[in-house]
Every structure is written in C-alpha cells, then in structure tokens.
Coordinates of C-alpha atoms in Angstrom, one line a residue:
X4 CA -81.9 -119.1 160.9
X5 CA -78.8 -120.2 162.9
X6 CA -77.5 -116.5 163.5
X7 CA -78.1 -117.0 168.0
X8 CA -76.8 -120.2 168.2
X9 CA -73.7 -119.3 166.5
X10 CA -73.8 -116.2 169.0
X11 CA -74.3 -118.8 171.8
X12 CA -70.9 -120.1 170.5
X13 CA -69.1 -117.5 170.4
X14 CA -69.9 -116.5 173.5
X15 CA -69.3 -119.6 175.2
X16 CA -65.7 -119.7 173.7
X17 CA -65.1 -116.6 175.3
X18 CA -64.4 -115.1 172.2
X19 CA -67.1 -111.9 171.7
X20 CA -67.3 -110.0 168.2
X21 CA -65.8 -106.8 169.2
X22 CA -67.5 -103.8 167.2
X23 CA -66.7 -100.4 167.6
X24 CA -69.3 -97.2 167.3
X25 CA -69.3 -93.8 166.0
X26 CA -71.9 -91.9 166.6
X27 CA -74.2 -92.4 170.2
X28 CA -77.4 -90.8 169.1
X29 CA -80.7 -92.2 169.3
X30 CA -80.2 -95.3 167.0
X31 CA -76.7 -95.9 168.6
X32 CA -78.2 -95.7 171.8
X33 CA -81.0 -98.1 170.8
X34 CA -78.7 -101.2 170.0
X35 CA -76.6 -100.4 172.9
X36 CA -79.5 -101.0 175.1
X37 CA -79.5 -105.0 173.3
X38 CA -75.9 -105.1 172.9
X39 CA -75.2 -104.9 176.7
X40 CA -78.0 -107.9 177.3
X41 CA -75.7 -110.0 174.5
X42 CA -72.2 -111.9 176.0
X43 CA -71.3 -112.6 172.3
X44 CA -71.0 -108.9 171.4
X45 CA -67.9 -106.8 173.2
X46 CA -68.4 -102.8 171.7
X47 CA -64.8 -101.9 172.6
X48 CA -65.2 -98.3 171.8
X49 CA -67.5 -95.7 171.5
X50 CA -66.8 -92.6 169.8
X51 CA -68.9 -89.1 169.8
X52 CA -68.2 -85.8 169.3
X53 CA -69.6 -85.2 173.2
X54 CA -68.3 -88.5 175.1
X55 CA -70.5 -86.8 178.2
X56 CA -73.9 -87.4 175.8
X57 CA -72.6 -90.6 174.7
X58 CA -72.7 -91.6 178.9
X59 CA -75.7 -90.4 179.0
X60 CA -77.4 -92.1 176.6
X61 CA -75.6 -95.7 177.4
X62 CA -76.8 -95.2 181.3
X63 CA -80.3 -94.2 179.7
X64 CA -80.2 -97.2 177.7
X65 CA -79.3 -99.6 181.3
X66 CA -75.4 -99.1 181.1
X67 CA -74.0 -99.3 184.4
X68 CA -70.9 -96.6 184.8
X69 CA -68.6 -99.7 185.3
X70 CA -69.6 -101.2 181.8
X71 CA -68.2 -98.3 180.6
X72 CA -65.0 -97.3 182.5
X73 CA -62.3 -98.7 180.3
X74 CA -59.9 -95.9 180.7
X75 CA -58.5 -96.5 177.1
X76 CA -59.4 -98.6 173.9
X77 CA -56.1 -101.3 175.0
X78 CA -58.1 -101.5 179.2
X79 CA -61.3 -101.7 176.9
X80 CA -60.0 -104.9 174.9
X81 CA -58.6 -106.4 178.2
X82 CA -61.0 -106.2 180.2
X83 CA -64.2 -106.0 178.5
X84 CA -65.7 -103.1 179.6
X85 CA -65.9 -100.2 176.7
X86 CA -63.8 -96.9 176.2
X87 CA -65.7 -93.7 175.5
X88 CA -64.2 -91.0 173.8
X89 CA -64.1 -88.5 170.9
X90 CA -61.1 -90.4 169.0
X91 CA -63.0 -91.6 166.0
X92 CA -59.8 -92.1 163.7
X93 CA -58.3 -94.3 167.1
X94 CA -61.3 -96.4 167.1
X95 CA -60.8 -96.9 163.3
X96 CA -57.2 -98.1 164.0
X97 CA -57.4 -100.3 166.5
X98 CA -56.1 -103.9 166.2
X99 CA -59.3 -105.1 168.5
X100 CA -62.4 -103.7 166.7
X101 CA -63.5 -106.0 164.0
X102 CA -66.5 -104.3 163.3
X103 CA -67.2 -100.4 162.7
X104 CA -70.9 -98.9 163.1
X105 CA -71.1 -96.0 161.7
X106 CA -73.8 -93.8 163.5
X107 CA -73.3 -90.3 163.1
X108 CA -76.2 -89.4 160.9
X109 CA -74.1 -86.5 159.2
X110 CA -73.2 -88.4 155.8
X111 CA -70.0 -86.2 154.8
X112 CA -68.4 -87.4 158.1
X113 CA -69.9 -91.5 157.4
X114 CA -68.2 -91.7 154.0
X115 CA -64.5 -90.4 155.6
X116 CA -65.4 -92.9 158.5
X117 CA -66.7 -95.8 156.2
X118 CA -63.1 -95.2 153.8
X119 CA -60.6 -94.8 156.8
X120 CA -61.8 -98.1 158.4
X121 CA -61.6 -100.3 155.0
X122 CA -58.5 -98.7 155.0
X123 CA -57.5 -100.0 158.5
X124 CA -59.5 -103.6 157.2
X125 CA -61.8 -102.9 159.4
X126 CA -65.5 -104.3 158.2
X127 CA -68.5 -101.2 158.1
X128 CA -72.0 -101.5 159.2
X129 CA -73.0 -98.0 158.1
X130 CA -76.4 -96.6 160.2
X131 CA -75.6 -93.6 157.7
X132 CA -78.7 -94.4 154.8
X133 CA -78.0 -90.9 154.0
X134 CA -74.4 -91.2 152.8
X135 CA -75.6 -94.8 151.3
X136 CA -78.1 -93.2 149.2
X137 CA -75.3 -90.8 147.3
X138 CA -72.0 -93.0 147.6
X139 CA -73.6 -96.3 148.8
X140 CA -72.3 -97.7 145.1
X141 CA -69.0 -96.3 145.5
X142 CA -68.7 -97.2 149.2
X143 CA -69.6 -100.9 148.2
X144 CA -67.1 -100.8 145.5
X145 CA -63.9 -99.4 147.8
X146 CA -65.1 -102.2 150.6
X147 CA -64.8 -105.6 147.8
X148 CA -61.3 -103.5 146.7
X149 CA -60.2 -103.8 150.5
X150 CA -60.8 -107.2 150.8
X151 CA -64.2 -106.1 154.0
X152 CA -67.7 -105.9 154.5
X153 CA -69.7 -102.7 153.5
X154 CA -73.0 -103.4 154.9
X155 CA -76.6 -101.9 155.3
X156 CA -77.8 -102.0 159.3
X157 CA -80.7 -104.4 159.5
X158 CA -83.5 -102.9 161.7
X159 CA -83.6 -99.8 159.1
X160 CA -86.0 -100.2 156.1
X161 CA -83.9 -100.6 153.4
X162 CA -82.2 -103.7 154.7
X163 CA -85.7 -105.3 155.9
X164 CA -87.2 -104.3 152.6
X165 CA -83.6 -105.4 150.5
X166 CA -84.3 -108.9 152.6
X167 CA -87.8 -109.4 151.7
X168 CA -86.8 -108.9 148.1
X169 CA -84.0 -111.8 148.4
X170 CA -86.5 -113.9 150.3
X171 CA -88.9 -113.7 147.1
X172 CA -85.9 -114.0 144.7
X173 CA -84.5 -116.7 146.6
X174 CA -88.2 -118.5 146.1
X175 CA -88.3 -118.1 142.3
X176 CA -91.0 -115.4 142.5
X177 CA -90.4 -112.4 140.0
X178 CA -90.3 -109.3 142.2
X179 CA -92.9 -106.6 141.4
X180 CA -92.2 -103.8 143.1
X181 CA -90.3 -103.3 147.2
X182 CA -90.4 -100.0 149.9
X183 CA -91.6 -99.4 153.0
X184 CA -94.1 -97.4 154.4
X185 CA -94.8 -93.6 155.7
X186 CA -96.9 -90.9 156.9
X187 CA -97.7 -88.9 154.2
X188 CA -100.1 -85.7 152.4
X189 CA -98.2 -83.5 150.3
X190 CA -97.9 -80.5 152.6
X191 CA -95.4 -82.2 154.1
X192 CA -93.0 -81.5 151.9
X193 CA -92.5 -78.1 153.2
X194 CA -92.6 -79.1 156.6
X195 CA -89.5 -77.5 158.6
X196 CA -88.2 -78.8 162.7
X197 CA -90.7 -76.1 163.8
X198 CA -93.6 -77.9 162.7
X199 CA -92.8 -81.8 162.6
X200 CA -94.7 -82.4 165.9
X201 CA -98.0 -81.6 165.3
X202 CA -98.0 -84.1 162.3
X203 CA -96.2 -86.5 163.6
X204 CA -98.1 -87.0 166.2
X205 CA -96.3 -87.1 169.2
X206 CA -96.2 -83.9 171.7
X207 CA -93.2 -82.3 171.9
X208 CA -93.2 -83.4 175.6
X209 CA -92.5 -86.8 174.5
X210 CA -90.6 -85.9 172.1
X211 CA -88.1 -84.4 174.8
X212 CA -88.4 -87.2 177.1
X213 CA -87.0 -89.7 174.1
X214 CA -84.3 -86.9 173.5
X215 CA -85.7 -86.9 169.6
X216 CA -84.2 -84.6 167.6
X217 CA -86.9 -82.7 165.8
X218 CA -84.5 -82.2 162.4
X219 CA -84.0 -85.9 162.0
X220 CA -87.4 -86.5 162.6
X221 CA -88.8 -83.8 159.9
X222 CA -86.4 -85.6 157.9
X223 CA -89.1 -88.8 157.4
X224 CA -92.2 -86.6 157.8
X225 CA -91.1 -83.8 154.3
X226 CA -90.2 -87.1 152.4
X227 CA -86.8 -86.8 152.7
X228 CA -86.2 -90.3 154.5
X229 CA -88.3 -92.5 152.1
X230 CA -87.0 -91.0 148.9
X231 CA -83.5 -91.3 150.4
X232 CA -84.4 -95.1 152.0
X233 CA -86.0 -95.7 148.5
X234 CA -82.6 -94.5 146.9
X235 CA -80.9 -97.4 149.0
X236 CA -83.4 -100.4 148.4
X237 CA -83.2 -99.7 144.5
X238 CA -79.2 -99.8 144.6
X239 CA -79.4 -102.7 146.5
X240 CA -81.7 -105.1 144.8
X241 CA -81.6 -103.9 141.4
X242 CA -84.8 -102.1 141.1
X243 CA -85.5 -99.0 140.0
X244 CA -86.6 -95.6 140.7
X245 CA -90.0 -94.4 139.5
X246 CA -89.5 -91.5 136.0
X247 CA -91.3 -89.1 137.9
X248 CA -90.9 -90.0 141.4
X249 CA -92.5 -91.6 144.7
X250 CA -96.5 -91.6 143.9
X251 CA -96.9 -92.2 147.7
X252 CA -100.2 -94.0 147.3
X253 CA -102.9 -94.3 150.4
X254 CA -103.6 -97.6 151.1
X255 CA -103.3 -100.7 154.3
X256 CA -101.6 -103.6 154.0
X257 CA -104.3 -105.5 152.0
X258 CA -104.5 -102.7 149.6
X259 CA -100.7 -102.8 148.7
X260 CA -101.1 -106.0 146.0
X261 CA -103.7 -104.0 144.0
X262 CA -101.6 -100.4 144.6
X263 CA -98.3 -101.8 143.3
X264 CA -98.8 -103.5 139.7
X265 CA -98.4 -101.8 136.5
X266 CA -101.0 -98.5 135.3
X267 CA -102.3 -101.0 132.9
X268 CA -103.5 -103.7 135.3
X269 CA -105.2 -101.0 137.5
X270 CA -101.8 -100.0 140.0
X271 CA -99.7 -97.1 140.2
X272 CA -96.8 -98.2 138.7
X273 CA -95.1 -96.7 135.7
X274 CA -93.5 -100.5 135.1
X275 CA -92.4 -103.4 136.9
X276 CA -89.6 -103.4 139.1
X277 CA -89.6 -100.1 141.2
X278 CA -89.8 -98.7 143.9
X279 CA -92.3 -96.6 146.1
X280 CA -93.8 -95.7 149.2
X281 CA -97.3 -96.8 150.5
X282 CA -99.0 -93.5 152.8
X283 CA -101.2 -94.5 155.8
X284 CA -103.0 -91.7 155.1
X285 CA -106.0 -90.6 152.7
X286 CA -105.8 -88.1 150.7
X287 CA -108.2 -85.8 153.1
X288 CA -105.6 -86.8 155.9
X289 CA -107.9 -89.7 157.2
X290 CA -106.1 -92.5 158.8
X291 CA -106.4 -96.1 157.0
X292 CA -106.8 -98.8 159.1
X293 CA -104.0 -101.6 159.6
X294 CA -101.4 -99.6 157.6
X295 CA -97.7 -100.6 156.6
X296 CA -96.6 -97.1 157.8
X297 CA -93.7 -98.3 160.2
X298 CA -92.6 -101.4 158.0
X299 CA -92.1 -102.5 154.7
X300 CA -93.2 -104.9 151.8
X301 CA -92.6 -106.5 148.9
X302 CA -94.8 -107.3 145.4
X303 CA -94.4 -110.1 143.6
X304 CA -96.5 -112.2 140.9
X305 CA -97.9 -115.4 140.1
X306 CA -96.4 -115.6 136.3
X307 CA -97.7 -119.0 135.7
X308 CA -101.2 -120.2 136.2
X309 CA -100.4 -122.8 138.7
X310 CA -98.7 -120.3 140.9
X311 CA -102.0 -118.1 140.7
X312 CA -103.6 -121.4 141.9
X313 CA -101.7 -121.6 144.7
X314 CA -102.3 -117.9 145.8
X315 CA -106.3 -118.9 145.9
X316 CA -106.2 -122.4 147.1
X317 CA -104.0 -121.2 149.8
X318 CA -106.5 -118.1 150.6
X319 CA -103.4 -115.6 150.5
X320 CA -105.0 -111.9 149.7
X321 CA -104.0 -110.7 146.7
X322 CA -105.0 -108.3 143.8
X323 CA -108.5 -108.8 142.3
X324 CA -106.8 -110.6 139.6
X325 CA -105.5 -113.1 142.0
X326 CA -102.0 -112.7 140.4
X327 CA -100.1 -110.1 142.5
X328 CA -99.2 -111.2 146.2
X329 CA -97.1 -109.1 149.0
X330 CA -95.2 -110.1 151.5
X331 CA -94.3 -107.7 154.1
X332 CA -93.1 -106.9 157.9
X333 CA -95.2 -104.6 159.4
X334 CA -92.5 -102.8 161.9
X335 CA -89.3 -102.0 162.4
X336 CA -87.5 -102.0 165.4
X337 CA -84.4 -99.7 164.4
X338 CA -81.4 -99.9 166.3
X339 CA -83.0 -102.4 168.2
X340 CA -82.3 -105.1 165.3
X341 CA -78.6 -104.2 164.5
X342 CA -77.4 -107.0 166.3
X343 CA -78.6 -108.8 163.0
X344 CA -76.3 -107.1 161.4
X345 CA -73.7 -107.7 163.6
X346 CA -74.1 -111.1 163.9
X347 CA -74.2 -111.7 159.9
X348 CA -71.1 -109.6 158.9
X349 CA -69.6 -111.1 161.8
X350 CA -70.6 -115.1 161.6
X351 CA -71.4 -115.5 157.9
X352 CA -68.9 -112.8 156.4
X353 CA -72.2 -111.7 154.7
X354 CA -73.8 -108.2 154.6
X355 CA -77.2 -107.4 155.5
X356 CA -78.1 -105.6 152.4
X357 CA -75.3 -103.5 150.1
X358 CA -75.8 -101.5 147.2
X359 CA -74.9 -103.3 144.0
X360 CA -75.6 -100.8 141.7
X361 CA -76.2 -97.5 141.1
X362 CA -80.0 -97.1 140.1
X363 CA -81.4 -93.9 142.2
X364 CA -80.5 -91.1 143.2
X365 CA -81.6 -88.6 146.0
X366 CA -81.5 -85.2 144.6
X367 CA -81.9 -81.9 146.6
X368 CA -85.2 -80.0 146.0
X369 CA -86.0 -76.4 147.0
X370 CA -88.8 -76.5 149.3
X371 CA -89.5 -72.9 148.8
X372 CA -87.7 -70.2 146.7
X373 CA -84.5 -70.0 147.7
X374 CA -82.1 -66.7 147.4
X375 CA -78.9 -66.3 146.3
X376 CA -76.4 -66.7 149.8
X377 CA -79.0 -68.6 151.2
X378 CA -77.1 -71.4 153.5
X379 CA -79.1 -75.1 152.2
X380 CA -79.0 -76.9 155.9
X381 CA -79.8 -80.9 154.1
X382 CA -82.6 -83.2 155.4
X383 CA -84.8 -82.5 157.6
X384 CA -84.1 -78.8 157.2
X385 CA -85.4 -75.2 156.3
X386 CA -84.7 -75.5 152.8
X387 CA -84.3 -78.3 150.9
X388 CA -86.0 -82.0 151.0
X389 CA -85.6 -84.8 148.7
X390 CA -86.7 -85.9 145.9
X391 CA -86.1 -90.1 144.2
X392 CA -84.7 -89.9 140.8
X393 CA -83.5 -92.6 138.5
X394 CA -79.6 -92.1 138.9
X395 CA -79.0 -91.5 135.5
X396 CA -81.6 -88.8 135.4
X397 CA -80.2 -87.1 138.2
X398 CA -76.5 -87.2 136.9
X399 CA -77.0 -85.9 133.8
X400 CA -78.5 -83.0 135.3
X401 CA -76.5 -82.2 137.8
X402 CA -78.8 -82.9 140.6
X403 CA -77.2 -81.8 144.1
X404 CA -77.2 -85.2 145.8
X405 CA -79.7 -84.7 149.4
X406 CA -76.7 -86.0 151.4
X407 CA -74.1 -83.5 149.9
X408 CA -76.6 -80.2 150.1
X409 CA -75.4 -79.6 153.7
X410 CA -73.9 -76.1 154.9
X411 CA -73.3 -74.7 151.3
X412 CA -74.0 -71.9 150.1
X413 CA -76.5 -70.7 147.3
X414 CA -74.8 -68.8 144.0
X415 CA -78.1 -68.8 141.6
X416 CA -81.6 -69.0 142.8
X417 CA -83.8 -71.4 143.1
X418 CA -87.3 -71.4 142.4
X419 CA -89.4 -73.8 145.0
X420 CA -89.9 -77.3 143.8
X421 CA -86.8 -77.2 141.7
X422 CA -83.6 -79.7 141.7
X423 CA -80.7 -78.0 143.2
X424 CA -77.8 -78.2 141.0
X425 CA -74.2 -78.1 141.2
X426 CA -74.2 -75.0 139.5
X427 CA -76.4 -73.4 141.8
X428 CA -73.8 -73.5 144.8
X429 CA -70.6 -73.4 146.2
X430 CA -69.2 -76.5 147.5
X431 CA -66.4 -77.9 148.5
X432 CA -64.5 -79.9 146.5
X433 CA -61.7 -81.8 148.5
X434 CA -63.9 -83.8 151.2
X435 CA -63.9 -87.5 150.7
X436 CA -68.0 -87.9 150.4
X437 CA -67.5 -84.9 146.8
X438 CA -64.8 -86.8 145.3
X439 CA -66.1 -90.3 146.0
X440 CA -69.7 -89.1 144.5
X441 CA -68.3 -87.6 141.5
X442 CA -66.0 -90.3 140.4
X443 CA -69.1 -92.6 140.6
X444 CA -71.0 -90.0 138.2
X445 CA -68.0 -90.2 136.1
X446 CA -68.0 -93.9 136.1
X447 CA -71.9 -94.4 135.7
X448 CA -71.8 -92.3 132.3
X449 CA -69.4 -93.7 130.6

C-alpha cells in the first residue's frame, strides 16, 4: 500500500524507472496515456512494427510530438524524452531500459521478445496472456534461471483475479474457486471478426473511433480470452482447470457464492479449487443485473464454525449455507493499471502475478469443420477458438496450444468442436514459442 509514495521518491531523486515497450496497440496506448501523467516512469523506447501508428496512438493518448522526439534510444536516455522506432532487438539491449513491456498481442513474437530480454537481464512485464497461457510456465522458469522478473501486467484479469486469490491466502481463508467475468451464450463460440459487433454491443462506429480491432475483440466474445485468461490464473495460483471445461454459469455478483461451490452443495463445480467464468447473461440472452462481466472474483469458505459466524454477524452475502463468501473487483481498467505493475517489479522486485505451475492448458478447437489446407488464423479468428483443459489432459493428447494455432496449415481434417492436434498440421518447428512449449510438455510428463 506504499507502491506511490515510493514513486514519489523516485521521482523526486530524479531517478525514473525507465521501461521500454513493444508493441503500441490499444493496451500499449492505454498505459502510455498514465505513464506520461507519472515523473517516476521514463519509457525510453517504444518499439512497433509501424513507428507512424505507434505516433499516433501516443498523440491520441495526450503525447505531445516533443515527448517523443528522442532521435535515438542514447538522446532518449539523456534527455528524457522517448525514441520510437521498429528496433525491438535494440530496445531489448539497451543498457537504460530496466523494464520490458511486452505488447504485441501476437504470442510467437512475445515468447522470442520475453527470452531475448532475460537474456539481455532485462526484467518482462508481458501484456501477451496469450503466449502466458502456453509457455507462461516455461517463461517463468527461464526468467528465475536469468536471475529477472517474469511478470503478469496488473490491470488484465488474470493478475487482478491471481491477487485476489493471494489476498484470501494471505488471510488464512481456503480458496474455493477464482476467474473473472464475460459476456456469454454458446453461439458465441462460432462468432468470427464479421460478427463481434452486434453482440458486443458497441456499433462498429465506435468501434472505429477507439481504433478497436475487431479480431482481438472476437477473441473475448467466442471464449477464446477467458479460457486463455483462465489458463493463466490456474498456472498462477495453483488452481485448476475444470475436467470438462468452463461451465460459464449466468449469474450477478451476489449469485457467484452459491454458483461457485462443489455439485454436491448445490454449485457448478466439479471440486474445489478451479477455475471458471461467471456469464452476465441468461441463458435466453437476458441481461442479469449488477453483473461481474468486466471484473473478477474470488470463492472462498468459512471451514470452521466461527468463521461462518463471522460471515453472518458481519451481514457479508454469502451462499444460503452461509459458508461460501466472494470477494471480487468489479472492473478492470486494462492498460490503464500497468503502472501497478511497473511500479512492483520495479520497487519491490516482485511480480504482479507469474505462473508457478503448469495446471491448464488452452487448446485449439475447430469452430466449424475444417478442410485439409485450410490456413487456422488463432484467436479471435475464422477457424479456431479455445477451449480450457487441465494441462495434462491437453498434453497427452496432443492438443494444439490456442497461442501456437496461428498461420499453419491443416494436413487432416477436422470435424467442428474438435481439439486440433499436432498431427493435424504443419508447423514449424524452430521458432522459440514451439521449442520452449514442447520442452515444457516434455518436462510436465515425466
């Protein structure tokens, strides 16, 4: 609770965090509008595959042009002003970044990124979820073996939701069940970038004024993003996934307690300690008043009678019992919040959520049938969504990892609703994110 005064410090010292981003798309952009309001943060560098749309989006976000004029990363660490460019493996290397964001969104290119900085001993907030939920383990793992910081970015669910799980922990409570929220029916699984806006709800007017990008969004709407968010909160608190996956139950805020206990006690849960997804939508499509669709929660229970005492005398709502309680944070703020993050890695040497094993898995599942040649295009896409498995599941199988089922081909085809498997494609097998997840399915069946 300390995390602003120690920024007052720093700043007052004249001695900034310096943090350096990849990636300036809409979550980028979204902490760049904070970061330029805080003296104690100094991004030195930001790299994107278009530097012009990177400018773009910093003067959208109240960047003046002078803020970022540094004609080089060296003028950027003199000066103070930032560097834009499209040198990602320069940022990396640089002697005044401490900090790396990854940002990209494209998880093949966040695992290279998140290996070449610990190379360079460079500490990684990865934005990335999707390359956390299919090498998070691995990428924790290479970070303690460089002697740096692998975090989760605080402001996206699974750090909020990993964080409420440590505050109950931390308490003594024994943890139920943890997720987050979403908009949900099961149509939406086959829900492609033509048709996110009309469920979504927002026009596609508004959607182009917030320069959305209509893939990334489809990617949260089909179930993609809370299976693959889900995948991170498990591996990063311990939990696990469900057998059969996400049940996605309807319910607001006050219904969670009585959704998430075990089948036997009246809930949805197969056993105690997962993960899953509360819908703000009945199952007709009706929306359910004050819902937990933008946040997330956490379940945990009163396992003696004098805690259960406590629930009532202190007229917390709970589950008819009175024994199951949640805890929960009804928004999140996205890129908005990374300066948490920031701030933690950077003041406390402490992560803001890391995976810490390997629980879940996000597989790749056909969302219709699928022909041989067929090109899968990943989350948010024509063809594929995904699915939360436990991770040993999902390994012995030879699920196709969401992250990895990105611009490769099909071999064998694929009936709709069915896991994608390695055998069913052609991938390549000398990029960093393949050998990194393989070696870490080697390791985890042993």
């Amino acid at each position: 609770m300390n995390l602003f005064k120690k920024l007052q410090e720093r700043a007052t010292a004249g001695n900034p965090i310096r943090v350096g981003m990849i990636g300036a798309g809409k979550f980028a952009t979204m902490f760049l509008a904070q970061a330029v309001r805080i003296p104690a943060i100094h991004i030195v560098g930001v790299v994107d595959l278009n530097p012009a749309n990177a400018k773009s989006n910093m003067k959208l976000a109240g960047w003046s042009y002078e803020a970022h004029s540094a004609a080089s990363l060296d003028d950027a660490a003199n000066s103070g002003k930032t560097h834009v460019s499209d040198d990602w493996q320069a940022l990396t290397a640089h002697p005044a970044v401490d900090i790396v964001i990854e940002a990209t969104g494209n998880p093949l290119a966040a695992v290279t990124h998140c290996l070449a900085a610990f190379a360079q001993g460079k500490n990684v907030i990865n934005v990335t979820v999707e390359a956390d939920a299919f090498c998070g383990p691995g990428l924790a793992q290479r970070a303690t073996e460089a002697g740096v910081i692998y975090s989760m970015a605080y402001g996206d669910q699974p750090a909020l939701a990993s964080d409420l799980v440590d505050w109950a922990r931390t308490c003594g409570f024994s943890v139920v069940a943890a997720g987050r929220g979403h908009k949900w029916l099961p149509h939406y699984r086959q829900s492609t970038p033509d048709t996110v806006w009309d469920h979504w709800g927002l026009t596609r007017e508004q959607a182009k004024r917030g320069r959305l990008n209509p893939k990334m969004f489809n990617a949260f709407l089909d179930g993609s993003k809370p299976a693959i968010e889900s995948a991170a909160i498990a591996n990063a608190t311990g939990l696990e996934a469900p057998d059969n996956g996400l049940v996605f139950p309807p319910g607001g805020i006050d219904d969670i307690p009585t959704l998430m206990r075990p089948k036997s006690e009246g809930g949805v849960l197969e056993r105690k300690g997962l993960v899953d997804v509360v819908s703000c939508l009945t199952r007709e499509g009706e929306q359910i008043p004050y819902d937990i669709r933008k946040g997330v929660w956490v379940v945990f229970e009163a396992d003696t009678e004098y805690l259960k005492n406590c629930f009532e005398e202190y007229k917390v709502v709970t589950d008819p019992s009175g024994k199951y309680m949640t805890l929960y944070k009804r928004w999140h703020m996205i890129g908005l919040e990374l300066a948490v993050s920031v701030a933690s890695v950077a003041l406390r040497a402490e992560a803001t959520g890391a995976a810490i094993c390997f629980n879940a898995d996000c597989a790749a599942i056909a969302k219709r049938d699928l022909a041989v040649g067929e090109m899968l295009d990943g989350e948010g896409g024509y063809t594929v969504s995904g699915g939360l498995r436990p991770a040993v599941s999902s390994v012995r199988q030879g699920n196709v990892p969401l992250g990895l089922a990105h611009n490769v081909p099909l071999i064998r085809a694929v009936k709709e609703g069915a896991a994608i498997t390695w055998d069913d494609i052609k991938i390549d097998r000398t990029t960093d994110a393949y050998k990194l997840r393989t070696g870490m399915e080697e390791q985890l069946l042993k």
